[in-house]
JSON list of C-alpha atoms in Angstrom, two decimals:
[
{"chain": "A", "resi": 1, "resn": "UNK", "atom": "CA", "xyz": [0.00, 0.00, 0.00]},
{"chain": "A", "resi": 2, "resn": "UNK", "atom": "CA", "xyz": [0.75, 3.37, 0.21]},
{"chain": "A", "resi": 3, "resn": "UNK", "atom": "CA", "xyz": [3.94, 4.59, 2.37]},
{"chain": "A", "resi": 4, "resn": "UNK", "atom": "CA", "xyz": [5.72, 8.15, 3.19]},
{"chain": "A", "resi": 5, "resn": "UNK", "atom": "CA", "xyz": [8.76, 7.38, 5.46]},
{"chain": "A", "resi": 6, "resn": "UNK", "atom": "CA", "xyz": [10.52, 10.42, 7.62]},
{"chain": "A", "resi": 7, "resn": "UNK", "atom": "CA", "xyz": [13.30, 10.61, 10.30]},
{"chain": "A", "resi": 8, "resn": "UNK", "atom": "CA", "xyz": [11.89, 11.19, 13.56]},
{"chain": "A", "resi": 9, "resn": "UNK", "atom": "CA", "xyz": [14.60, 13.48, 14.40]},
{"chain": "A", "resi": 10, "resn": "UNK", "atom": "CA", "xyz": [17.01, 16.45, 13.63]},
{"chain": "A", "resi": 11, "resn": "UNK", "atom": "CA", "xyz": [18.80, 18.60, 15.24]},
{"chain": "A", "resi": 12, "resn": "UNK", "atom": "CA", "xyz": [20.61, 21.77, 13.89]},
{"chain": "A", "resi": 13, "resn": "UNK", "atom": "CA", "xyz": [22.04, 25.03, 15.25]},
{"chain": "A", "resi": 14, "resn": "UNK", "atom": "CA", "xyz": [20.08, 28.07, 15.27]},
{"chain": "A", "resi": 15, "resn": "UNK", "atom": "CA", "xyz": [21.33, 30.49, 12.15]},
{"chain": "A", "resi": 16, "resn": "UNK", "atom": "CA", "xyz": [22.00, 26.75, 10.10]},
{"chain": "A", "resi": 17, "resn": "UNK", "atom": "CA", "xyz": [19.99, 25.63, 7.18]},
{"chain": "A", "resi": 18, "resn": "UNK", "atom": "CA", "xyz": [17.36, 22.60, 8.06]},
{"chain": "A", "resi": 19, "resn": "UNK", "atom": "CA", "xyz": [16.53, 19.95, 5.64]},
{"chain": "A", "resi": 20, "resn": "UNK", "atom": "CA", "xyz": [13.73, 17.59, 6.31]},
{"chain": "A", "resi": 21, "resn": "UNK", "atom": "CA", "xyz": [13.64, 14.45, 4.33]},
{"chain": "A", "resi": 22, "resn": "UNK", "atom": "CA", "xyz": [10.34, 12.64, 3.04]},
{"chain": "A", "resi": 23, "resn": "UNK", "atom": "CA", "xyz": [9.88, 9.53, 0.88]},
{"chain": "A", "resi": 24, "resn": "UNK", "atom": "CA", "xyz": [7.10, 8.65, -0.68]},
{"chain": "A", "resi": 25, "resn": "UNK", "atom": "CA", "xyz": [5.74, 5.24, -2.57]},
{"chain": "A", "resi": 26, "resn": "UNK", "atom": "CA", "xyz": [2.53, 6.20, -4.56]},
{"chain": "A", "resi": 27, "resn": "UNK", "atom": "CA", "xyz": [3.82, 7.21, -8.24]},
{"chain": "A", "resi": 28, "resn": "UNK", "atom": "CA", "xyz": [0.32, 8.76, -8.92]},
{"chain": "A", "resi": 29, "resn": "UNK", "atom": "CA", "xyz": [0.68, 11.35, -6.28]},
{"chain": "A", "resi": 30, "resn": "UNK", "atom": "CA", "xyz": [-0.54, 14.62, -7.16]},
{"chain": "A", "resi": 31, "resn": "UNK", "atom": "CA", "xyz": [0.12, 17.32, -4.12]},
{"chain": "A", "resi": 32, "resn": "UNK", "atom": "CA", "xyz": [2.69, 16.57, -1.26]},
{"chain": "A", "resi": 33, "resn": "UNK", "atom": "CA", "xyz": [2.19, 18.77, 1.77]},
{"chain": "A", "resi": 34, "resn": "UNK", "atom": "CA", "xyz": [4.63, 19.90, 4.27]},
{"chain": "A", "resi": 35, "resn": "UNK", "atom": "CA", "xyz": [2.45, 20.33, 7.84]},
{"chain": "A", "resi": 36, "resn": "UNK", "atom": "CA", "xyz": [4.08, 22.23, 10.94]},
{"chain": "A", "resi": 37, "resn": "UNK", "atom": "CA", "xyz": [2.78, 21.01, 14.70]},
{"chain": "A", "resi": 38, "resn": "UNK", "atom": "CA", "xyz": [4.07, 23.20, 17.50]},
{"chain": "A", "resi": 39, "resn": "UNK", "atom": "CA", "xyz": [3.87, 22.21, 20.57]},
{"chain": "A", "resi": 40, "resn": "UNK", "atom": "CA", "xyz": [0.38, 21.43, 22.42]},
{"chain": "A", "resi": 41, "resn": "UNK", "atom": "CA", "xyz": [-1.67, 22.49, 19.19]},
{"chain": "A", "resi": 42, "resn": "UNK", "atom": "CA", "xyz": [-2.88, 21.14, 16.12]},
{"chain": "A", "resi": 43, "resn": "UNK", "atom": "CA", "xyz": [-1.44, 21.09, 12.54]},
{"chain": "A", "resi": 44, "resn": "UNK", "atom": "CA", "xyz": [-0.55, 23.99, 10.53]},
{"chain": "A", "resi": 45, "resn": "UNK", "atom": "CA", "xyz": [-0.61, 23.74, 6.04]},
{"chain": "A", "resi": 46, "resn": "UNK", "atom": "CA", "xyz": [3.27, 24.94, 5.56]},
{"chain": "A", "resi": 47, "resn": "UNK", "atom": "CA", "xyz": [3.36, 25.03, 1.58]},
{"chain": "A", "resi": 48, "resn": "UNK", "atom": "CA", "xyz": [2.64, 22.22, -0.83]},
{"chain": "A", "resi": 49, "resn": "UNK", "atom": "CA", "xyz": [3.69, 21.38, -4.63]},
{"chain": "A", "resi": 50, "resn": "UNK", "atom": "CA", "xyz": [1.92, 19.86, -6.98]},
{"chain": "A", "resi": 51, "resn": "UNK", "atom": "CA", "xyz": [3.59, 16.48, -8.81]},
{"chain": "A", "resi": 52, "resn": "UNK", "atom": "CA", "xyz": [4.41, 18.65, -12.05]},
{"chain": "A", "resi": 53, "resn": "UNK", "atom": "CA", "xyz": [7.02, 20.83, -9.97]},
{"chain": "A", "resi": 54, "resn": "UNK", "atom": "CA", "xyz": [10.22, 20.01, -9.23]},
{"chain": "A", "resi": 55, "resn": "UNK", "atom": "CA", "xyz": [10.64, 23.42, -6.63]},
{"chain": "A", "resi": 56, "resn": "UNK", "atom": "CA", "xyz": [8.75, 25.80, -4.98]},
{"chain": "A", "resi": 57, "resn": "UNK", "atom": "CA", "xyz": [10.06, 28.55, -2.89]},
{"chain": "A", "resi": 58, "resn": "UNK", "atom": "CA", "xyz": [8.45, 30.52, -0.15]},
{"chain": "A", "resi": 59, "resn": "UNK", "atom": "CA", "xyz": [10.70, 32.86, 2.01]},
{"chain": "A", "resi": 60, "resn": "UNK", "atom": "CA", "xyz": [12.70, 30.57, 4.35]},
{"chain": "A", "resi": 61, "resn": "UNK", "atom": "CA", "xyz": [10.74, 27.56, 3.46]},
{"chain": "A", "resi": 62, "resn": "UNK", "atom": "CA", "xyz": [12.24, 25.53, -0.05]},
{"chain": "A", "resi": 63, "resn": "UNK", "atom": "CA", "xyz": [10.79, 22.09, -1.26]},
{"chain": "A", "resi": 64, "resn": "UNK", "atom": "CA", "xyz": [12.08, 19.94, -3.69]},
{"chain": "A", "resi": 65, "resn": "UNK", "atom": "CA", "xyz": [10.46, 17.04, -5.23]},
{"chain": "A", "resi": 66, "resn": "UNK", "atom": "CA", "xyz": [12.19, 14.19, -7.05]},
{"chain": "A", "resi": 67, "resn": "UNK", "atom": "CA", "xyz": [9.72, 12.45, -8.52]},
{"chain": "A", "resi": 68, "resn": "UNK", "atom": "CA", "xyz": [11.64, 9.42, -10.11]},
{"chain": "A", "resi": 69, "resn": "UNK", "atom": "CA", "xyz": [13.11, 8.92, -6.54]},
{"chain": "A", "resi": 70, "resn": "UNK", "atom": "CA", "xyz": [9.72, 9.30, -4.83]},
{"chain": "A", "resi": 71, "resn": "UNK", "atom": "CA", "xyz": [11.55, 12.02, -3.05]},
{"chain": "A", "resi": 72, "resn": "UNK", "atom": "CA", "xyz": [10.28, 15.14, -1.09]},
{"chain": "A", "resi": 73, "resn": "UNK", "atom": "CA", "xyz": [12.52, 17.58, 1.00]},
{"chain": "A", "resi": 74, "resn": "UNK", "atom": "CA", "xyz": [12.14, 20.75, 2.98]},
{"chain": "A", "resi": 75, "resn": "UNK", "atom": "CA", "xyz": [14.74, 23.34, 3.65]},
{"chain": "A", "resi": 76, "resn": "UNK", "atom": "CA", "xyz": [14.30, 25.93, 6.01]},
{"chain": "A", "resi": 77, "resn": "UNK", "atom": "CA", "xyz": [17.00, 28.56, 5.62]},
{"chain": "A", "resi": 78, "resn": "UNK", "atom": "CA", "xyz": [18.45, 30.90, 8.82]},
{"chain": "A", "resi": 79, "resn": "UNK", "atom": "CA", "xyz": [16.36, 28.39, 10.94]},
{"chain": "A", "resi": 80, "resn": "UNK", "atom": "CA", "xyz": [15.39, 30.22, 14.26]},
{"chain": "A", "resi": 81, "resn": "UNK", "atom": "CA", "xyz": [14.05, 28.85, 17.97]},
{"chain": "A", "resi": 82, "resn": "UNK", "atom": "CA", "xyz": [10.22, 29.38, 16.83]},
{"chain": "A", "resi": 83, "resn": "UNK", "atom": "CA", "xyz": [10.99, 26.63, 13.90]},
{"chain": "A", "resi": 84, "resn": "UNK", "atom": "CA", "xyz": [11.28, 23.75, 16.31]},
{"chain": "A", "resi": 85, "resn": "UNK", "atom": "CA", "xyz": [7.84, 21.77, 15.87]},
{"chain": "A", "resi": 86, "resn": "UNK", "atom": "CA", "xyz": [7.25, 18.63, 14.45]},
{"chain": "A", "resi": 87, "resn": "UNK", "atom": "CA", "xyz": [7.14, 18.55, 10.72]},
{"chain": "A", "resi": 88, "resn": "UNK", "atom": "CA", "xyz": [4.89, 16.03, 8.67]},
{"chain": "A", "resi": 89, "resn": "UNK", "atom": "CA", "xyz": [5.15, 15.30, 4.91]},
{"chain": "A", "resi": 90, "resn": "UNK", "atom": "CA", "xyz": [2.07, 13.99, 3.45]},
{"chain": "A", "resi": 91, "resn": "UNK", "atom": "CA", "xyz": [0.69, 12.95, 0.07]},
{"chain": "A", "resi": 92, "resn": "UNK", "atom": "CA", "xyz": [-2.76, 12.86, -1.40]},
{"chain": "A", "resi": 93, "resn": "UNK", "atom": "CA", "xyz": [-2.88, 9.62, -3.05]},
{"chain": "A", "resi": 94, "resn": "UNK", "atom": "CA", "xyz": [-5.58, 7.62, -4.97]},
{"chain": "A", "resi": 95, "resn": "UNK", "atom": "CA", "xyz": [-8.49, 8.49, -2.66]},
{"chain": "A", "resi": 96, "resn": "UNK", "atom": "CA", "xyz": [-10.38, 11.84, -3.55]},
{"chain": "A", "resi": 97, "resn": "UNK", "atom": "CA", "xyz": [-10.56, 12.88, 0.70]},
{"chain": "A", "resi": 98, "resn": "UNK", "atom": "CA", "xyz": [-7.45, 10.86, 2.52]},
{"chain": "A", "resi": 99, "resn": "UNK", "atom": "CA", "xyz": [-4.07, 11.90, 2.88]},
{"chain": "A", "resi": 100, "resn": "UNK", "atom": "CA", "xyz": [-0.98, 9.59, 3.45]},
{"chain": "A", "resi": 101, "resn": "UNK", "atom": "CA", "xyz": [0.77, 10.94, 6.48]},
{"chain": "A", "resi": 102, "resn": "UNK", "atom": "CA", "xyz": [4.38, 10.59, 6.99]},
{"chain": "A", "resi": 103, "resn": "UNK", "atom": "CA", "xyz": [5.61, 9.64, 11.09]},
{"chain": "A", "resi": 104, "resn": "UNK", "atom": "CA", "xyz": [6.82, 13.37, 11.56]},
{"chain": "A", "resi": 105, "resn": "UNK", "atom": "CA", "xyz": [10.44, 14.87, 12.21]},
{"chain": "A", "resi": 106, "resn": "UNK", "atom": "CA", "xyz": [10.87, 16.43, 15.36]},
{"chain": "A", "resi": 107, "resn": "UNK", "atom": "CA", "xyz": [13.10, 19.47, 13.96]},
{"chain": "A", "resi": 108, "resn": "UNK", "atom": "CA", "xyz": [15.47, 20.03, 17.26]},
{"chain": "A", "resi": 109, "resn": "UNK", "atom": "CA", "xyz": [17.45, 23.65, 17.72]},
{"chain": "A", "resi": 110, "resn": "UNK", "atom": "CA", "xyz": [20.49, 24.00, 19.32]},
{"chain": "A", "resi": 111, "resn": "UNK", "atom": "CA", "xyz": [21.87, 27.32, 20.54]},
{"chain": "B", "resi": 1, "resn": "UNK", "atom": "CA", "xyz": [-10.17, 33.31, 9.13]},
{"chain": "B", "resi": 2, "resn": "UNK", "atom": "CA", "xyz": [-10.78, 29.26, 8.61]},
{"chain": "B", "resi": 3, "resn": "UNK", "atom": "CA", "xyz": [-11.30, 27.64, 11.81]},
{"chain": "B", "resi": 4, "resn": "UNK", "atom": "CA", "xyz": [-11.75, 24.14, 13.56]},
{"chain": "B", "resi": 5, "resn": "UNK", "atom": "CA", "xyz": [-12.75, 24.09, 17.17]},
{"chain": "B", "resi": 6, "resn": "UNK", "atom": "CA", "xyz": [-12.66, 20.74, 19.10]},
{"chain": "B", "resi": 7, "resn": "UNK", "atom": "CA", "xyz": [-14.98, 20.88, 21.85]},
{"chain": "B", "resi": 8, "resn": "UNK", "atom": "CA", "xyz": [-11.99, 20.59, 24.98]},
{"chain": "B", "resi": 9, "resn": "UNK", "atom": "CA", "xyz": [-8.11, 20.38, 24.85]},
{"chain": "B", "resi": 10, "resn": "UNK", "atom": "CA", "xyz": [-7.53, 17.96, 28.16]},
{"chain": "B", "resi": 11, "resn": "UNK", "atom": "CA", "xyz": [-9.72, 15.54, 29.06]},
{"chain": "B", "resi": 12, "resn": "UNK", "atom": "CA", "xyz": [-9.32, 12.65, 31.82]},
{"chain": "B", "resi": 13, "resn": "UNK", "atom": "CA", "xyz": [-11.54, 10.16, 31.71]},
{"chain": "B", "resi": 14, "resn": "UNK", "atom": "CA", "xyz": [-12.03, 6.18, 33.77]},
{"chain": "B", "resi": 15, "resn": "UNK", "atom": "CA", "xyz": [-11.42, 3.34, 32.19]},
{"chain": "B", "resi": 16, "resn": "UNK", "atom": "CA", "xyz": [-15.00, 2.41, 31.23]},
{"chain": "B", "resi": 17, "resn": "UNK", "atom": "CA", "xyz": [-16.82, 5.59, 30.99]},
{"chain": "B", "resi": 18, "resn": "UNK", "atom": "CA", "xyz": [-18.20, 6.68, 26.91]},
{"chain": "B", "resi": 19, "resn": "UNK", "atom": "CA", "xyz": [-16.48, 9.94, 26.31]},
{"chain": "B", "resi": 20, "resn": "UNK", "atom": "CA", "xyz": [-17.95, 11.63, 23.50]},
{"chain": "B", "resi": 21, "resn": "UNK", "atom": "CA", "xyz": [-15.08, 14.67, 21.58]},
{"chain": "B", "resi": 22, "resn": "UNK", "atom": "CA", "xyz": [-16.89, 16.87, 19.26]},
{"chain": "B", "resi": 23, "resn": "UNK", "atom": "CA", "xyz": [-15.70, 18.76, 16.18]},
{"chain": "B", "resi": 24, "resn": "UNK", "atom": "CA", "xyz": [-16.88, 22.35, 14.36]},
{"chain": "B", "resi": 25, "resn": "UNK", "atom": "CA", "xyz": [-15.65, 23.58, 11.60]},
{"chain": "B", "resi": 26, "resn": "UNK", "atom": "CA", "xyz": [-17.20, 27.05, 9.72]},
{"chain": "B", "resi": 27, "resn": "UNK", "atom": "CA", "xyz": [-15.81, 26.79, 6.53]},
{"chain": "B", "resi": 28, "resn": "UNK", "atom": "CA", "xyz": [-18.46, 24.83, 5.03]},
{"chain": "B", "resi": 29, "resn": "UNK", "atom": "CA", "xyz": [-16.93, 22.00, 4.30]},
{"chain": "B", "resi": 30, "resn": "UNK", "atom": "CA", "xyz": [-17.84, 18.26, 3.30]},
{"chain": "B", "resi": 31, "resn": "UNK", "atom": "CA", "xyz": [-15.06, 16.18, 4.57]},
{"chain": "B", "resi": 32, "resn": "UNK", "atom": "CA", "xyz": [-14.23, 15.80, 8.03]},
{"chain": "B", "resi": 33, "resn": "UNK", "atom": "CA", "xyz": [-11.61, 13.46, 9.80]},
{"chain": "B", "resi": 34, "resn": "UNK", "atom": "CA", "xyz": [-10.62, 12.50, 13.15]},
{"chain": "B", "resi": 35, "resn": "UNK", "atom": "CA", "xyz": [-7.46, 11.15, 14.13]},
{"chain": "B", "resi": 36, "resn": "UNK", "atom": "CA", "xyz": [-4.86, 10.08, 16.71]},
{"chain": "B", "resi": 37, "resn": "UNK", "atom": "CA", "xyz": [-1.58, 10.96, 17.54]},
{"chain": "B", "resi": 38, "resn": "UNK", "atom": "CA", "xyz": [0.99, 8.85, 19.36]},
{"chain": "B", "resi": 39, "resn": "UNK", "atom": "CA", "xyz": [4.77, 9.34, 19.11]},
{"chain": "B", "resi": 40, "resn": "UNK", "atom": "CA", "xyz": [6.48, 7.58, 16.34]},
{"chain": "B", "resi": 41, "resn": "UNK", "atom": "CA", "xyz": [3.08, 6.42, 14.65]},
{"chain": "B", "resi": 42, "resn": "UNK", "atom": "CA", "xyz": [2.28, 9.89, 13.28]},
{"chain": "B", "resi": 43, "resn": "UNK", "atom": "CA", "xyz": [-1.12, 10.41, 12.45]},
{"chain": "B", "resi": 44, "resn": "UNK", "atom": "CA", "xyz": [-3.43, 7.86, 12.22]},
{"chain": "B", "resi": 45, "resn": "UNK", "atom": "CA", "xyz": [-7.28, 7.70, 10.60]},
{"chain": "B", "resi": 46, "resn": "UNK", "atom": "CA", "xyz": [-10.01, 6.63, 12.41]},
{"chain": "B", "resi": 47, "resn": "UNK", "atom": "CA", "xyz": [-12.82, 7.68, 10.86]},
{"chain": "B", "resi": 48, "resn": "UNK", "atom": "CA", "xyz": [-14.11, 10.27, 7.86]},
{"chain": "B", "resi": 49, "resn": "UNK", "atom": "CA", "xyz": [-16.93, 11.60, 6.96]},
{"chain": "B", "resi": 50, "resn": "UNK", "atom": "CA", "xyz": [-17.72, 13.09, 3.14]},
{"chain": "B", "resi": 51, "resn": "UNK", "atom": "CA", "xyz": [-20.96, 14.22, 3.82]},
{"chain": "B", "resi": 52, "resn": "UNK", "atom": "CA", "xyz": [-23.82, 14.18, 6.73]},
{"chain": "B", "resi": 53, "resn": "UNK", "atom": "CA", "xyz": [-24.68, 10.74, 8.11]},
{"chain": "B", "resi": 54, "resn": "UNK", "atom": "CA", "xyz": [-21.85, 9.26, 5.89]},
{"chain": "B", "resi": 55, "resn": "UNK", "atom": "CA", "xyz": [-18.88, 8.01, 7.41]},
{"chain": "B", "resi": 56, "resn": "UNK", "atom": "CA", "xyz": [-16.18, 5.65, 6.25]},
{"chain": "B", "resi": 57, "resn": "UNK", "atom": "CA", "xyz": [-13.68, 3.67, 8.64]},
{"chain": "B", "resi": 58, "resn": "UNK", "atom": "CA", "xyz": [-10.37, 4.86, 8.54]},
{"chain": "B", "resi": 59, "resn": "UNK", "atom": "CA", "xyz": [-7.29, 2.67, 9.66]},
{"chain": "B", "resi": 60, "resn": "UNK", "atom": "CA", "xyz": [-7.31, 2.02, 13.43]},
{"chain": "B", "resi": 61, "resn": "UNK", "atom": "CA", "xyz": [-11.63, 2.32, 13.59]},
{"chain": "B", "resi": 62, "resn": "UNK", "atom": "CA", "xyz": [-11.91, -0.40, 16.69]},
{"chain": "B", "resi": 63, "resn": "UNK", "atom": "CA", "xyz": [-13.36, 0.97, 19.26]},
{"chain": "B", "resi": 64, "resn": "UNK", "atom": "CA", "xyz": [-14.68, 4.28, 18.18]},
{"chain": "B", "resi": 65, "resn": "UNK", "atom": "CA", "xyz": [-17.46, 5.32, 16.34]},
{"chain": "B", "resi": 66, "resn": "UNK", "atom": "CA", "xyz": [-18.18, 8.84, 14.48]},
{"chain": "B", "resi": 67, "resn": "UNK", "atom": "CA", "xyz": [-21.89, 10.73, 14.34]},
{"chain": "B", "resi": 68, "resn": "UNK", "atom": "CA", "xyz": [-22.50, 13.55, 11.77]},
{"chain": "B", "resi": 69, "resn": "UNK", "atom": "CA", "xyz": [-26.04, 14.82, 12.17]},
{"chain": "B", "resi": 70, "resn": "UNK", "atom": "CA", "xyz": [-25.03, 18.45, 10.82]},
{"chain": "B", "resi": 71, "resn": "UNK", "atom": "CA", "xyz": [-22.62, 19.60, 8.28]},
{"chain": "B", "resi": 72, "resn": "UNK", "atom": "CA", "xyz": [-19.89, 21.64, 10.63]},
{"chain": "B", "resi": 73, "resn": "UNK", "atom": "CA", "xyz": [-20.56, 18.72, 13.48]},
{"chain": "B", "resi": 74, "resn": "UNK", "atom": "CA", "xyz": [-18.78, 15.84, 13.40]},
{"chain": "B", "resi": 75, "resn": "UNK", "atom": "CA", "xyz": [-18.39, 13.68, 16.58]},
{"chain": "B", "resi": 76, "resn": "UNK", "atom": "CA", "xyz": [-15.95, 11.11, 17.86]},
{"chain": "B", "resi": 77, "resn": "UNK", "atom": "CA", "xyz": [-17.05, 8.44, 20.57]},
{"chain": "B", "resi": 78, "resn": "UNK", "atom": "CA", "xyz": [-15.49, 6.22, 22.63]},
{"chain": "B", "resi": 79, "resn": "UNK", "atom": "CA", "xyz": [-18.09, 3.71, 23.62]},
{"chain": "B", "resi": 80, "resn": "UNK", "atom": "CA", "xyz": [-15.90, 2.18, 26.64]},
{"chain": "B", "resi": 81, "resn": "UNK", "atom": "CA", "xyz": [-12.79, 4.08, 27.28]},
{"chain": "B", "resi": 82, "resn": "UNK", "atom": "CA", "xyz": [-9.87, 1.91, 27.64]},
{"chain": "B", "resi": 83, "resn": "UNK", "atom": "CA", "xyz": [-6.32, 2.95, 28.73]},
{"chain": "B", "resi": 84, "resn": "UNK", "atom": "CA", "xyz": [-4.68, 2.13, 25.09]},
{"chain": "B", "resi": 85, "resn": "UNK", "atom": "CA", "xyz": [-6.96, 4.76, 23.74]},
{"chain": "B", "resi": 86, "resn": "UNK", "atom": "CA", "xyz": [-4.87, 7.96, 26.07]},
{"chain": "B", "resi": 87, "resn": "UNK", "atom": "CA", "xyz": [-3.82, 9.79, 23.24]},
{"chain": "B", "resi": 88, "resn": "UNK", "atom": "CA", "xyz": [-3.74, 13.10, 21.34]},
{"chain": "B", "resi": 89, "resn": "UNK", "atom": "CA", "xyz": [-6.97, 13.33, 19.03]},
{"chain": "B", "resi": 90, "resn": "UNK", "atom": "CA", "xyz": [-7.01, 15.52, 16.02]},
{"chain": "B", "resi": 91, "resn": "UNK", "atom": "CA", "xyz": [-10.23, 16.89, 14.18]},
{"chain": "B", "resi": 92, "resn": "UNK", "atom": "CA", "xyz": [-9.84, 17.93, 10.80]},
{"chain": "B", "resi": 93, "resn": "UNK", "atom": "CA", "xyz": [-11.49, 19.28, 7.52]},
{"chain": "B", "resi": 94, "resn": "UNK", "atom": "CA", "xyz": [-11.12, 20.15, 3.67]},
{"chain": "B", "resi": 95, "resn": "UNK", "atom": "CA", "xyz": [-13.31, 20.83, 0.88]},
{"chain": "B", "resi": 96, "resn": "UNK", "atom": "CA", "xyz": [-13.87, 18.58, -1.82]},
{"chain": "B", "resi": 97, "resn": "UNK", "atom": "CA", "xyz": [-12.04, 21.19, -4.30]},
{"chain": "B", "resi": 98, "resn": "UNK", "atom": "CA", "xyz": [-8.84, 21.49, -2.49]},
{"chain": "B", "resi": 99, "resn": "UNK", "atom": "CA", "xyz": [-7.49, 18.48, -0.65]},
{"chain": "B", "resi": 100, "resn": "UNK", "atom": "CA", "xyz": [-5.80, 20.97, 2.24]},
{"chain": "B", "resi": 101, "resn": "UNK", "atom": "CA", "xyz": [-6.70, 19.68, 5.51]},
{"chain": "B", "resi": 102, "resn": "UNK", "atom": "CA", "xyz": [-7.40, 22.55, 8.31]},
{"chain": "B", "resi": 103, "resn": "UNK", "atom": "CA", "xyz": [-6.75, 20.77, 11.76]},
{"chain": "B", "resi": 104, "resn": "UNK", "atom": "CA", "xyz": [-8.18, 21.81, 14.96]},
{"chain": "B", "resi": 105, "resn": "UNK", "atom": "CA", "xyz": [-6.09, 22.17, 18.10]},
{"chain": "B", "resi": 106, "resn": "UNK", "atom": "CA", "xyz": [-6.36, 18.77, 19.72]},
{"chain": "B", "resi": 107, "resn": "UNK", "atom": "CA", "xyz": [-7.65, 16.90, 22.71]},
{"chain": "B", "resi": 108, "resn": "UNK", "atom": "CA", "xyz": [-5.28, 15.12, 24.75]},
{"chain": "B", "resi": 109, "resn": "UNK", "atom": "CA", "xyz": [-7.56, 12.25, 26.47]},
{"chain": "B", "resi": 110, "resn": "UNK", "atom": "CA", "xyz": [-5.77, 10.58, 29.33]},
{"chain": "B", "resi": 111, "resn": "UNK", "atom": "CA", "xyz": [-8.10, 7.46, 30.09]},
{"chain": "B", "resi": 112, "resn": "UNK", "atom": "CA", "xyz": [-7.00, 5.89, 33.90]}
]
């Protein structure tokens, strides 16, 4: 069935560049969504790309999408204390109202 | 401003007792999910709903069941609490045009 993998952790230093790693196994995916959870609330839409982009940029926030690797990453540039949430990758698959949710990365800042 | 409200964010319940978590979103829309949130697991489905009185079973439905009388209401409930249920539950919504889900804030349920 349908899979989206992530590492449950990383840690950087505050001012460094983060990159969050997804992988995805549904070749017909058409939008992959990057979600932000701080902690104690719910989950926040970050930015999403459709399958027929390769990059979208958005201030600090830069995804890139390898499709023939099934491969989806996030880089947050400058990353600062208030980026340390949990970030999920997701991927709307086959079904017209579920979403394939990745385990979530636990982005960890270091001063 | 979009917005999903989940009826309370702590709850504590016995081991036993039906606990009933309620969702209400205002932006109209026809899907509505609940979920749960353990560490490591990420999110998991338990139940949707595409439109009132429809509901489909998600991934992990055993032991819940869902109501949706009204369109912005859609209600989780625990028929007999049991301590493997404690968890973080998360309410959310999207339109059928867009496939963005808009999340509530959460109830943590701690069931002793």
């Amino acid at each position: 069935g349908e899979d989206v993998e992530q590492s449950l952790f990383l840690s950087v230093r505050e001012g460094d560049s983060s990159v969050i790693n997804c992988t995805y196994t549904d070749s017909s995916s058409t939008y992959l969504y990057w979600y932000k959870q701080e902690p104690g609330a719910g989950l926040q839409l970050l930015t999403y790309i459709f399958s027929n982009m390769d990059m979208k940029q958005d201030q600090r926030l830069t995804v890139l999408l390898n499709k023939k690797d099934k491969h989806l990453s996030l880089r947050i540039a400058d990353t600062q204390t208030g980026d340390s949430a949990i970030y999920f990758c997701a991927e709307k698959g086959d079904s017209n109202y579920q979403l394939i949710w990745g385990a979530g990365t636990k982005l960890i800042i270091k001063p | 401003d979009v917005k999903v409200t989940q009826s309370s964010r702590y709850l504590v319940k016995r081991t036993g007792e039906k606990v009933f978590l309620e969702c209400v979103q205002d932006m109209d829309h026809e899907n509505m999910f609940w979920y749960r949130q353990d560490p490591g697991l990420g999110l998991r489905l338990i139940y949707f709903s595409y439109d009132v009185k429809m509901k489909e079973k998600g991934d992990i439905p055993e032991g819940y069941s869902v109501s949706r009388e009204k369109k912005e209401r859609f209600s989780l409930i625990l028929e007999s609490a049991s301590t493997n249920q404690t968890s973080m539950y998360l309410c959310a919504s999207t339109s059928r045009l867009t496939y963005e889900q808009y999340f509530g804030p959460g109830t943590r349920l701690t069931v002793t």
